[in-house]
CSV table of C-alpha atoms in Angstrom, one decimal:
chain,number,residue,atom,x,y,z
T,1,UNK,CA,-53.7,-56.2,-70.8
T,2,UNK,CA,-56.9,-56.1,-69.3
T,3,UNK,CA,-59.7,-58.1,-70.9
T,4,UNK,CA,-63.7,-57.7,-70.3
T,5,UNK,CA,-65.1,-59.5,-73.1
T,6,UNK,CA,-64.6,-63.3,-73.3
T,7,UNK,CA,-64.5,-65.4,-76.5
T,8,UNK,CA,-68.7,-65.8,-76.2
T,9,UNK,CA,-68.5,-62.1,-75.9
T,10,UNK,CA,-70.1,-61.7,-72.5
T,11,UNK,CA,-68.7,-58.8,-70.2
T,12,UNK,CA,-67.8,-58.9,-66.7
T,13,UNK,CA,-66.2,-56.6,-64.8
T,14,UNK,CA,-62.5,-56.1,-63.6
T,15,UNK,CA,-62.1,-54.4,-59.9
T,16,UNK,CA,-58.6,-53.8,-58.8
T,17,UNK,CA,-58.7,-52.2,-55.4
T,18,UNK,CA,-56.9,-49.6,-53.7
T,19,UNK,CA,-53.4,-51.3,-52.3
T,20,UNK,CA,-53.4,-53.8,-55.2
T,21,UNK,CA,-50.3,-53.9,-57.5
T,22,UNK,CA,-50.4,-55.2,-61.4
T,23,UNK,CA,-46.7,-55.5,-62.6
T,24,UNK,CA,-45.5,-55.6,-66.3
T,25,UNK,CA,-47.0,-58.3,-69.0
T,26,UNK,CA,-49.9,-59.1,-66.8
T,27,UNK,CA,-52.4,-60.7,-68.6
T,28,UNK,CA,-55.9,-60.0,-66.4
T,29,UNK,CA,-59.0,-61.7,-67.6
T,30,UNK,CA,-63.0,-61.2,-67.3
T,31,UNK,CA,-64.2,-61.0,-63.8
T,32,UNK,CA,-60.6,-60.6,-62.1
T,33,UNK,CA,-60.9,-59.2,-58.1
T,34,UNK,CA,-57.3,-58.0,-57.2
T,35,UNK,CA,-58.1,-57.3,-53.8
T,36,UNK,CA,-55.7,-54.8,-51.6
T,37,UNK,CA,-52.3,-55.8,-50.9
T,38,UNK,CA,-52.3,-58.7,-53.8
T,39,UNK,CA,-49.1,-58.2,-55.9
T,40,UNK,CA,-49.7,-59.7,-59.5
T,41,UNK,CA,-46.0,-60.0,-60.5
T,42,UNK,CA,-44.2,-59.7,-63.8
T,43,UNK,CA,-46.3,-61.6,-66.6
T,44,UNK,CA,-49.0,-63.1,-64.2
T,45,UNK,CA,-52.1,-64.7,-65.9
T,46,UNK,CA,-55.2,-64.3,-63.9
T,47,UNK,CA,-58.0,-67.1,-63.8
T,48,UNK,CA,-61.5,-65.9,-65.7
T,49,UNK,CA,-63.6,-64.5,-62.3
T,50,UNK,CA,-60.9,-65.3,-60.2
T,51,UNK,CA,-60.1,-63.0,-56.6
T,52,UNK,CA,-56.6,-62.7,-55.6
T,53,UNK,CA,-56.1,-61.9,-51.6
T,54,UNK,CA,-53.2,-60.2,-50.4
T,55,UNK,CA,-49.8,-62.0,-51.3
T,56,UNK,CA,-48.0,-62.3,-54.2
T,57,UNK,CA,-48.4,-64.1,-57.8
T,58,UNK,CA,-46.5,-64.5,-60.9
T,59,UNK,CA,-47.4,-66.7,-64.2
T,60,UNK,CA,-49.6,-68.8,-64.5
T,61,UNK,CA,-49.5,-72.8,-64.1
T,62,UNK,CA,-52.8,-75.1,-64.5
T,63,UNK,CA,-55.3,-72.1,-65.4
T,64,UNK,CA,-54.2,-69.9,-62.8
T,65,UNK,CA,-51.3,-67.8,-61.1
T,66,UNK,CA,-48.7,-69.3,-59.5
T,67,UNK,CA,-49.1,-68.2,-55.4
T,68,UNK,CA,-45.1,-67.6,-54.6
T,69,UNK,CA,-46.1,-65.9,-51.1
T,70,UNK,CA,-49.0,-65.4,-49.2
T,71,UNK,CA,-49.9,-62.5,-47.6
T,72,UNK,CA,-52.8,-60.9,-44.7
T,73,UNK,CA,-55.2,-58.4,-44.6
T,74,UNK,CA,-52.9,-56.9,-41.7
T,75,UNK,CA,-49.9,-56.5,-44.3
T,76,UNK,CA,-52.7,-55.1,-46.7
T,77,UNK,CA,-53.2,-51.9,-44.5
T,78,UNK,CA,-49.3,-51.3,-44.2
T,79,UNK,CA,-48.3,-48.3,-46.0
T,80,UNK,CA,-45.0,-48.9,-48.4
T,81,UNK,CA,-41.8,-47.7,-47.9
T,82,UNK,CA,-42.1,-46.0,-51.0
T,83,UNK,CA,-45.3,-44.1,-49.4
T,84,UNK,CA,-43.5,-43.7,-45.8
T,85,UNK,CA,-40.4,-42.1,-47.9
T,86,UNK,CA,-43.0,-39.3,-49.4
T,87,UNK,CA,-45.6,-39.5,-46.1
T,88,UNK,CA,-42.4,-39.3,-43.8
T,89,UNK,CA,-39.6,-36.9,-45.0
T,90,UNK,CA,-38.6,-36.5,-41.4
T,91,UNK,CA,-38.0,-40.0,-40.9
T,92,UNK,CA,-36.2,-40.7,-43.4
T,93,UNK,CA,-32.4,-40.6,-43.4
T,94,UNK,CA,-31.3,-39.0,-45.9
T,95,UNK,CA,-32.8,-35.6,-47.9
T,96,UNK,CA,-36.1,-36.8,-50.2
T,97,UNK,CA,-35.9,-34.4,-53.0
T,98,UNK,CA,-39.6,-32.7,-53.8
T,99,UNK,CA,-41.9,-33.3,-56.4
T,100,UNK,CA,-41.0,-30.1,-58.2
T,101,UNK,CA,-37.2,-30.9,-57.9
T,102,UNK,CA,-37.9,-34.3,-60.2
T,103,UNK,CA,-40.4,-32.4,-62.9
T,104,UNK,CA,-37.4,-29.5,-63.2
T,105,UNK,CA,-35.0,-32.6,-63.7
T,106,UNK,CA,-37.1,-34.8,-65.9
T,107,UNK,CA,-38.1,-31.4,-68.2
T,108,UNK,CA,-33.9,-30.4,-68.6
T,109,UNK,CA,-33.0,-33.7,-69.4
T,110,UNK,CA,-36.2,-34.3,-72.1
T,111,UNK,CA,-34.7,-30.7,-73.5
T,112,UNK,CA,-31.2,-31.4,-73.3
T,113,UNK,CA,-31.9,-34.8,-75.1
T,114,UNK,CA,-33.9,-32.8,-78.0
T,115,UNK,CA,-30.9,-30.4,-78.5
T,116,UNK,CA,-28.6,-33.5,-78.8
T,117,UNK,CA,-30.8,-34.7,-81.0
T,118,UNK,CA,-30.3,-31.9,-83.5
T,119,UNK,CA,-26.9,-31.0,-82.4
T,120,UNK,CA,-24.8,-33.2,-85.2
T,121,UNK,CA,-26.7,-30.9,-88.0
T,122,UNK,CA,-25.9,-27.7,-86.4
T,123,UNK,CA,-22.8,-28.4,-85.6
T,124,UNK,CA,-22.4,-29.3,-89.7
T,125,UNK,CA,-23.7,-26.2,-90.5
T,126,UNK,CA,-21.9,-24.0,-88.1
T,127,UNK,CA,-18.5,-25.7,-89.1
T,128,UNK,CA,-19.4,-25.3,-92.8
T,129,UNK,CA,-19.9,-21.9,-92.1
T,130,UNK,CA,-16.5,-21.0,-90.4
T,131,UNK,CA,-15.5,-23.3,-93.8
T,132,UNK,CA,-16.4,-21.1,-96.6
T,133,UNK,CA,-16.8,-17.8,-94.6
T,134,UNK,CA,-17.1,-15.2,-97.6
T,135,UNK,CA,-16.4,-17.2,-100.5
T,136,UNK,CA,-19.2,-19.6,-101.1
T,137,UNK,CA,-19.1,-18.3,-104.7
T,138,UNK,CA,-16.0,-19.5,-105.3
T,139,UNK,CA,-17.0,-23.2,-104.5
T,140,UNK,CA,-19.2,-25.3,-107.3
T,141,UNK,CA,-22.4,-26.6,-106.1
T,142,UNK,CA,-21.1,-30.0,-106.2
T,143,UNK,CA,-18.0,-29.1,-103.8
T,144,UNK,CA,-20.6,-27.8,-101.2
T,145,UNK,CA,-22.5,-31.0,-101.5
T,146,UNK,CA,-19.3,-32.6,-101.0
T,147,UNK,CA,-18.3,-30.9,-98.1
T,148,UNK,CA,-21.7,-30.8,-96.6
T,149,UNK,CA,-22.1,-34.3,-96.7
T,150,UNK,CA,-18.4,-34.7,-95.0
T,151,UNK,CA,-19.2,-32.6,-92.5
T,152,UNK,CA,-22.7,-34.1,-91.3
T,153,UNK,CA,-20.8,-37.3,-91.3
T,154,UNK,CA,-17.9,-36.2,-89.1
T,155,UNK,CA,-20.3,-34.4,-86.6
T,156,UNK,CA,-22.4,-38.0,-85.8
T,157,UNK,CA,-19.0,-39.6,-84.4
T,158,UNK,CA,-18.1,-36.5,-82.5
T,159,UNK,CA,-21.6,-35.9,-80.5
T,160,UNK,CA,-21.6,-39.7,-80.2
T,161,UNK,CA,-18.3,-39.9,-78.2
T,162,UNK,CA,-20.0,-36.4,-76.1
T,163,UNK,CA,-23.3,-38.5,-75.6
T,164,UNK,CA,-21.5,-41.8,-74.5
T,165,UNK,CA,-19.1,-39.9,-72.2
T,166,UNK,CA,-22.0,-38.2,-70.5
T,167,UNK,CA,-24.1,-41.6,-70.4
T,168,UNK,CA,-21.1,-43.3,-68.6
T,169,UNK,CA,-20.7,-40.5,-66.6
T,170,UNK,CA,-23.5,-40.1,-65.2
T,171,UNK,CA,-23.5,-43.7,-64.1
T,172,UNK,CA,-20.5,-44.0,-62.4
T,173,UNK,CA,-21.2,-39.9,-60.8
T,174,UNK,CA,-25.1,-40.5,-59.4
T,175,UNK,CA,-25.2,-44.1,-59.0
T,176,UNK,CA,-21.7,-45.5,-58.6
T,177,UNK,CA,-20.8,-49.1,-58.2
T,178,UNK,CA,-24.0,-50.8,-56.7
T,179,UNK,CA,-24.0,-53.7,-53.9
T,180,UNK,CA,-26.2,-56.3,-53.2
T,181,UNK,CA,-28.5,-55.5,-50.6
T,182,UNK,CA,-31.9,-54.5,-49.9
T,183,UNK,CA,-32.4,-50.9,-50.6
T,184,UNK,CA,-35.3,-49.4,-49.7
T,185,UNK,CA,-36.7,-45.9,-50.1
T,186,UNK,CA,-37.3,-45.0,-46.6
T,187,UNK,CA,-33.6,-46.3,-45.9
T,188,UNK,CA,-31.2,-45.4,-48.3
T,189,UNK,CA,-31.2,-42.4,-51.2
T,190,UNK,CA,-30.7,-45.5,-54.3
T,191,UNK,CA,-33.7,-45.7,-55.3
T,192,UNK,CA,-33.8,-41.3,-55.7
T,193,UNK,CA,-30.4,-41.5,-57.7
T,194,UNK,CA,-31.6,-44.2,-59.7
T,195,UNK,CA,-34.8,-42.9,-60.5
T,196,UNK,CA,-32.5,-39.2,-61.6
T,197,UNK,CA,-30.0,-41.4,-63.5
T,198,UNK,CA,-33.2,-43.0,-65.5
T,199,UNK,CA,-33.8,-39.9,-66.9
T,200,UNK,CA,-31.1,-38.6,-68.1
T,201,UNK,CA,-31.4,-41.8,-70.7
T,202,UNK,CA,-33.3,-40.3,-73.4
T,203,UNK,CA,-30.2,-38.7,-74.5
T,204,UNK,CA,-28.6,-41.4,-75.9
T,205,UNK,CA,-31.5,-41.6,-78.7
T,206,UNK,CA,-30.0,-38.5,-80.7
T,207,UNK,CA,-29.9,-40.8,-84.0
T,208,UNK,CA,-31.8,-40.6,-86.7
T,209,UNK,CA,-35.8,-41.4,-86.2
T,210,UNK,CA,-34.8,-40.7,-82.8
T,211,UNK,CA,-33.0,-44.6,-82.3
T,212,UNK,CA,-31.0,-45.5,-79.1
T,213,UNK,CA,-27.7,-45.5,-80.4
T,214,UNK,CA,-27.5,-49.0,-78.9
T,215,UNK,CA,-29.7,-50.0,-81.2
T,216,UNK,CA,-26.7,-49.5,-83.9
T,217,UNK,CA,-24.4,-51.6,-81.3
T,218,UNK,CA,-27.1,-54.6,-81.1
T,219,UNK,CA,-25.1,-58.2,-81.4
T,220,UNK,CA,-21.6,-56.5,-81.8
T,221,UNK,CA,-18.6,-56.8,-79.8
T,222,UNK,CA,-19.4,-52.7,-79.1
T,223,UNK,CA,-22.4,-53.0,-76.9
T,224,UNK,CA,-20.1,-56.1,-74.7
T,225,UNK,CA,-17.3,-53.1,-74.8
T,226,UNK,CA,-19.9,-50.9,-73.5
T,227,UNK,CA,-21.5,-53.0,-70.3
T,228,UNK,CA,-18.4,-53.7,-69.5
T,229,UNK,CA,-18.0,-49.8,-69.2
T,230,UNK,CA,-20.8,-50.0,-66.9
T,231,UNK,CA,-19.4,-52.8,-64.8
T,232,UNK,CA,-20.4,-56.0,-66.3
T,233,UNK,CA,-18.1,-59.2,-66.3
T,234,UNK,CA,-18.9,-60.1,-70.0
T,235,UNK,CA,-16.7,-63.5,-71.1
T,236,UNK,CA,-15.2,-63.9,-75.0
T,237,UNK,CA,-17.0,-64.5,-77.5
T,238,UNK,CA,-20.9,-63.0,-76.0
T,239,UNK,CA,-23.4,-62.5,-77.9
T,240,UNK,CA,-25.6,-59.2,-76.5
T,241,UNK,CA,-28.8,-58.4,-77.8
T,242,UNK,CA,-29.1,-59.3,-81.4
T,243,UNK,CA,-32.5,-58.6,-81.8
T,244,UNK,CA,-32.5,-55.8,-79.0
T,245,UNK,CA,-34.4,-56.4,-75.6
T,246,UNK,CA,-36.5,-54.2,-73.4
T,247,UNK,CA,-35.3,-53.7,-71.0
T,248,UNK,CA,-31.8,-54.2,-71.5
T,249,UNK,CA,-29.1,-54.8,-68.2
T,250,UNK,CA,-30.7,-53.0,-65.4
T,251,UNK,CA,-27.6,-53.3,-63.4
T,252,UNK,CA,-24.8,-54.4,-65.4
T,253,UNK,CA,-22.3,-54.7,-62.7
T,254,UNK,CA,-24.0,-57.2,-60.7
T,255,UNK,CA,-24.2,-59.6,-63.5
T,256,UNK,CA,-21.4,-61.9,-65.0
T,257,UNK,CA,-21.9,-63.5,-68.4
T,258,UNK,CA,-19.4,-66.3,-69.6
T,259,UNK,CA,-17.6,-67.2,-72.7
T,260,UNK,CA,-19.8,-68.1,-75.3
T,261,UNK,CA,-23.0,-67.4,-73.9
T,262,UNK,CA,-25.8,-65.9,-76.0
T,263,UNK,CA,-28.8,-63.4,-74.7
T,264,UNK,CA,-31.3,-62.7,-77.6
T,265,UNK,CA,-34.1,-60.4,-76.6
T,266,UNK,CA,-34.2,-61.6,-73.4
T,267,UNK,CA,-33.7,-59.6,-69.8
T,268,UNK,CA,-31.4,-59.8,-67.1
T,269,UNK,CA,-32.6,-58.5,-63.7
T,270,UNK,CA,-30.6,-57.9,-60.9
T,271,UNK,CA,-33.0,-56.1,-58.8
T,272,UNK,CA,-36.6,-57.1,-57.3
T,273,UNK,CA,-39.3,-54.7,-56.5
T,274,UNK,CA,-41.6,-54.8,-53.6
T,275,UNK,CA,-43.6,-51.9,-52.3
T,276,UNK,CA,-40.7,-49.8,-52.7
T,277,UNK,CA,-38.2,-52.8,-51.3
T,278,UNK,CA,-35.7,-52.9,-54.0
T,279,UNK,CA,-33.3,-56.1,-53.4
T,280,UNK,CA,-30.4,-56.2,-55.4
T,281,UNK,CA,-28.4,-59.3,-56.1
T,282,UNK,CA,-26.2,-60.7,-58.5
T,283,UNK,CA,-26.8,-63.0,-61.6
T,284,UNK,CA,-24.5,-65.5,-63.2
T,285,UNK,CA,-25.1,-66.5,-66.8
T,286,UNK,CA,-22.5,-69.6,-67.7
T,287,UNK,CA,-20.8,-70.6,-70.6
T,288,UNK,CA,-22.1,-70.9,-73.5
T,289,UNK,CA,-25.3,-70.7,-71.6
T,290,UNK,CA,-28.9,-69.4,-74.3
T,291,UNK,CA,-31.4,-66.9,-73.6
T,292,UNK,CA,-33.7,-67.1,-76.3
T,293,UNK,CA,-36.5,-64.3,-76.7
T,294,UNK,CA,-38.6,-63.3,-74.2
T,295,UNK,CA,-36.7,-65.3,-71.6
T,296,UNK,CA,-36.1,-63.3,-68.0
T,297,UNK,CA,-33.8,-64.4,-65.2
T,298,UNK,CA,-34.1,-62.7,-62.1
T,299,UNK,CA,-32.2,-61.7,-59.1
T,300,UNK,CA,-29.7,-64.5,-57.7
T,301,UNK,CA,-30.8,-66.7,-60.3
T,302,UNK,CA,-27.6,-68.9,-61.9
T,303,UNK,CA,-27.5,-70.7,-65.5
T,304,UNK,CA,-25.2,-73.0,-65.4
T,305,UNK,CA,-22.9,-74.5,-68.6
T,306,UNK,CA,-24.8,-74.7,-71.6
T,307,UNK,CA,-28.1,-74.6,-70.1
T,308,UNK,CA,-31.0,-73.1,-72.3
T,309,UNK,CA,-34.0,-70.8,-71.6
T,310,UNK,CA,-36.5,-70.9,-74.0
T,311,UNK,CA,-38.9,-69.0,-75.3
T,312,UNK,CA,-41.0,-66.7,-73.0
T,313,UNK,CA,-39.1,-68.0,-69.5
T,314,UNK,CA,-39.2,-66.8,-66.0
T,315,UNK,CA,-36.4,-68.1,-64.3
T,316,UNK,CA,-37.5,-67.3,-60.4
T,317,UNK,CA,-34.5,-65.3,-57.7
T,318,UNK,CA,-32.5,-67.8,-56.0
T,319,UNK,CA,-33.1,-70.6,-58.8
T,320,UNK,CA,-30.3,-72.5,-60.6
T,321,UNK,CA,-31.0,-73.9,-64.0
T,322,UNK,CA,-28.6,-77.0,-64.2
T,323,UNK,CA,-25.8,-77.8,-66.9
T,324,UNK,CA,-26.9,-79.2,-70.4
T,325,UNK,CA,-30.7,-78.2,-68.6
T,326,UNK,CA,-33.5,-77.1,-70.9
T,327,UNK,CA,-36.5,-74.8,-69.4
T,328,UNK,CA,-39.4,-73.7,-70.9
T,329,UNK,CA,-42.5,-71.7,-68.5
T,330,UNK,CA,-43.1,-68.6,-66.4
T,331,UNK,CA,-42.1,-69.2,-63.8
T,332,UNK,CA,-40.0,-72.2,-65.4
T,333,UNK,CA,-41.2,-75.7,-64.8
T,334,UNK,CA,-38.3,-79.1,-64.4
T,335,UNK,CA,-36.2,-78.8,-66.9
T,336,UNK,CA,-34.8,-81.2,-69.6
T,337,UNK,CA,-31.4,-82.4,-68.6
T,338,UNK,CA,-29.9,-82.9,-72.8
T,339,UNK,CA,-28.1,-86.4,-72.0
T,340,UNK,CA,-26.7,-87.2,-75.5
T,341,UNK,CA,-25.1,-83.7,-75.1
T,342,UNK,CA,-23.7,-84.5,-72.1
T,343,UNK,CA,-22.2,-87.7,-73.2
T,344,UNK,CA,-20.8,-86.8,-76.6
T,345,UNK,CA,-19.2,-83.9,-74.9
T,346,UNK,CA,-17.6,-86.7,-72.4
T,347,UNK,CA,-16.4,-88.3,-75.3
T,348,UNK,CA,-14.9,-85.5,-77.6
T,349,UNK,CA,-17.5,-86.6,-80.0
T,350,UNK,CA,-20.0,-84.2,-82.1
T,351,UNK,CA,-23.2,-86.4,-82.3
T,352,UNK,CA,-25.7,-83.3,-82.9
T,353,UNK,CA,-23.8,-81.6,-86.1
T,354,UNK,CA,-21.8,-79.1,-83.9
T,355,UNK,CA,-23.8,-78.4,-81.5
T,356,UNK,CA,-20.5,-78.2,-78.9
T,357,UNK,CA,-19.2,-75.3,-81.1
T,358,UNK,CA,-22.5,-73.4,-82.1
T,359,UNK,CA,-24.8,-74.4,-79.1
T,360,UNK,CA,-24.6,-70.6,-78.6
T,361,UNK,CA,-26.2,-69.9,-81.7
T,362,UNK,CA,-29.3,-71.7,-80.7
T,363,UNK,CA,-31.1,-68.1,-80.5
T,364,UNK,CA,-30.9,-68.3,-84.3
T,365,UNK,CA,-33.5,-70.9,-84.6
């Protein structure tokens, strides 16, 4: 969001140079300066008239960003990796596929995911058709209804199972089973399949109103089945996604989710994006560990047992959120260590109503 009107509705400008890099949620305010080579990073608030130099900033904390890594003008002038894999073909190790190449995929799959999208009607039709053959007239109106209807409702489940096998498919064909690591684009061809596998997802939203048919799966034991399909370590008893999340796993098999643990529309990311370095890493979510909505936890990041996110929560890489541990922040401040949980659980006692059997559920409140 970029604002240039304040509350006393005076206007000042917003300059974002050339080398500067806004991320997702960012919040920027009247009279922001993000000068070239400053990173704002995923849901940073800028300070009214503020000037970011080069580095990197995420949050906010006391009226203003939270600096995680300063940077020079020196690094500013530096082209990416992303730019040397485009700039560079000839250095680069493995074949960069051309601009055209990626518009030819991206329109096939956007075609191929409006066919699907039809495909469970047709296929109704066309199989009502080999039905009847010549002797509609020999059927009542309510016996074509009836068979109509059965028909249309066959055909979902069967393009369903086509567009699940493909979506899995595809996964495990162009991407494969990823590794920690950094991966950058002017090292390694990831970031090229990745990008090609990331298209072929609009597929999956064939159903009705054109709805991910994850959407349908949201909360049930299906969508666990599913990421564990893609290579998740999911525990008994998970919780995925009730209210949906965007985005979703980004790299399921790098993450490991324990018994009991609940994710609400929160988001778990494996990966971490600079300049076209992608660093991939794992992430452990414990037992019976919450994510409550809007919550993040990014790469190498580690809930431990029972520990809560709350609301709107930016867990930082490398950081551990402690067992029985409250956080609340982005990034998350100290967190709340929940003693009398600690101590009734010590004592096989239930002093908060249950909370030891239904401290997963907290994403209900």
């Amino acid at each position: 969001l970029l604002y240039t009107s304040d509350a006393t509705h005076r206007r000042q400008k917003i300059k974002l140079e050339a080398g500067a890099n806004v991320s997702d949620r960012c919040v920027i305010l009247p009279g922001t300066t993000v000068k070239c080579g400053a990173v704002l990073g995923s849901g940073a608030l800028t300070k009214q008239g503020g000037t970011y130099n080069p580095g990197t900033y995420v949050g906010s904390r006391n009226n203003d960003c939270v600096v995680l890594k300063k940077g020079s003008i020196a690094d500013a002038g530096t082209p990416s990796s992303y730019a040397n894999a485009f700039m560079r073909k000839n250095r680069v190790p493995y074949f960069v596929l051309p601009e055209i190449a990626h518009i030819l995929w991206s329109t096939i799959c956007i075609c191929v995911a409006a066919v699907t999208s039809r495909l469970p009607l047709v296929l109704a039709l066309l199989t009502m058709g080999a039905h009847c053959r010549e002797n509609w007239y020999s059927y009542s109106i309510f016996e074509l209804l009836a068979w109509s209807v059965l028909y249309v409702l066959c055909m979902y489940p069967v393009v369903l199972l086509a567009v699940l096998s493909i979506d899995l498919g595809s996964k495990w064909l162009i991407i494969g089973l990823r590794v920690p690591g950094s991966h950058s684009w002017d090292t390694t061809d990831y970031n090229q399949r990745w990008q090609l596998y990331l298209s072929i997802a609009p597929i999956r939203s064939f159903a009705s109103g054109e709805h991910d048919f994850l959407d349908f799966f949201l909360g049930s034991q299906y969508l666990v089945w599913y990421y564990r399909a893609l290579g998740a370590k999911i525990g008994k008893q998970v919780c995925l996604y009730p209210n949906g999340a965007d985005p979703k796993m980004t790299e399921p098999e790098l993450v490991t989710v324990k018994d009991g643990a609940c994710i609400d529309d929160a988001s778990l990311i494996a990966h971490l994006n600079t300049k076209g370095v992608f660093t991939l890493n794992h992430l452990l979510v414990g037992e019976r560990a919450v994510m409550r909505t809007s919550s993040r936890l990014q790469q190498s990041a580690v809930m431990e047992r029972r520990s809560v996110l709350l609301e709107h929560t930016l867990v930082l890489p490398a950081d551990t959120v402690k067992t029985n541990e409250w956080r609340q922040g982005w990034p998350a401040g100290r967190g709340v260590l929940d003693d009398d949980d600690e101590a009734s659980e010590e004592n096989g006692e239930n002093r908060k109503g249950g909370i030891n059997e239904t401290h997963s559920l907290l994403w209900c409140a």
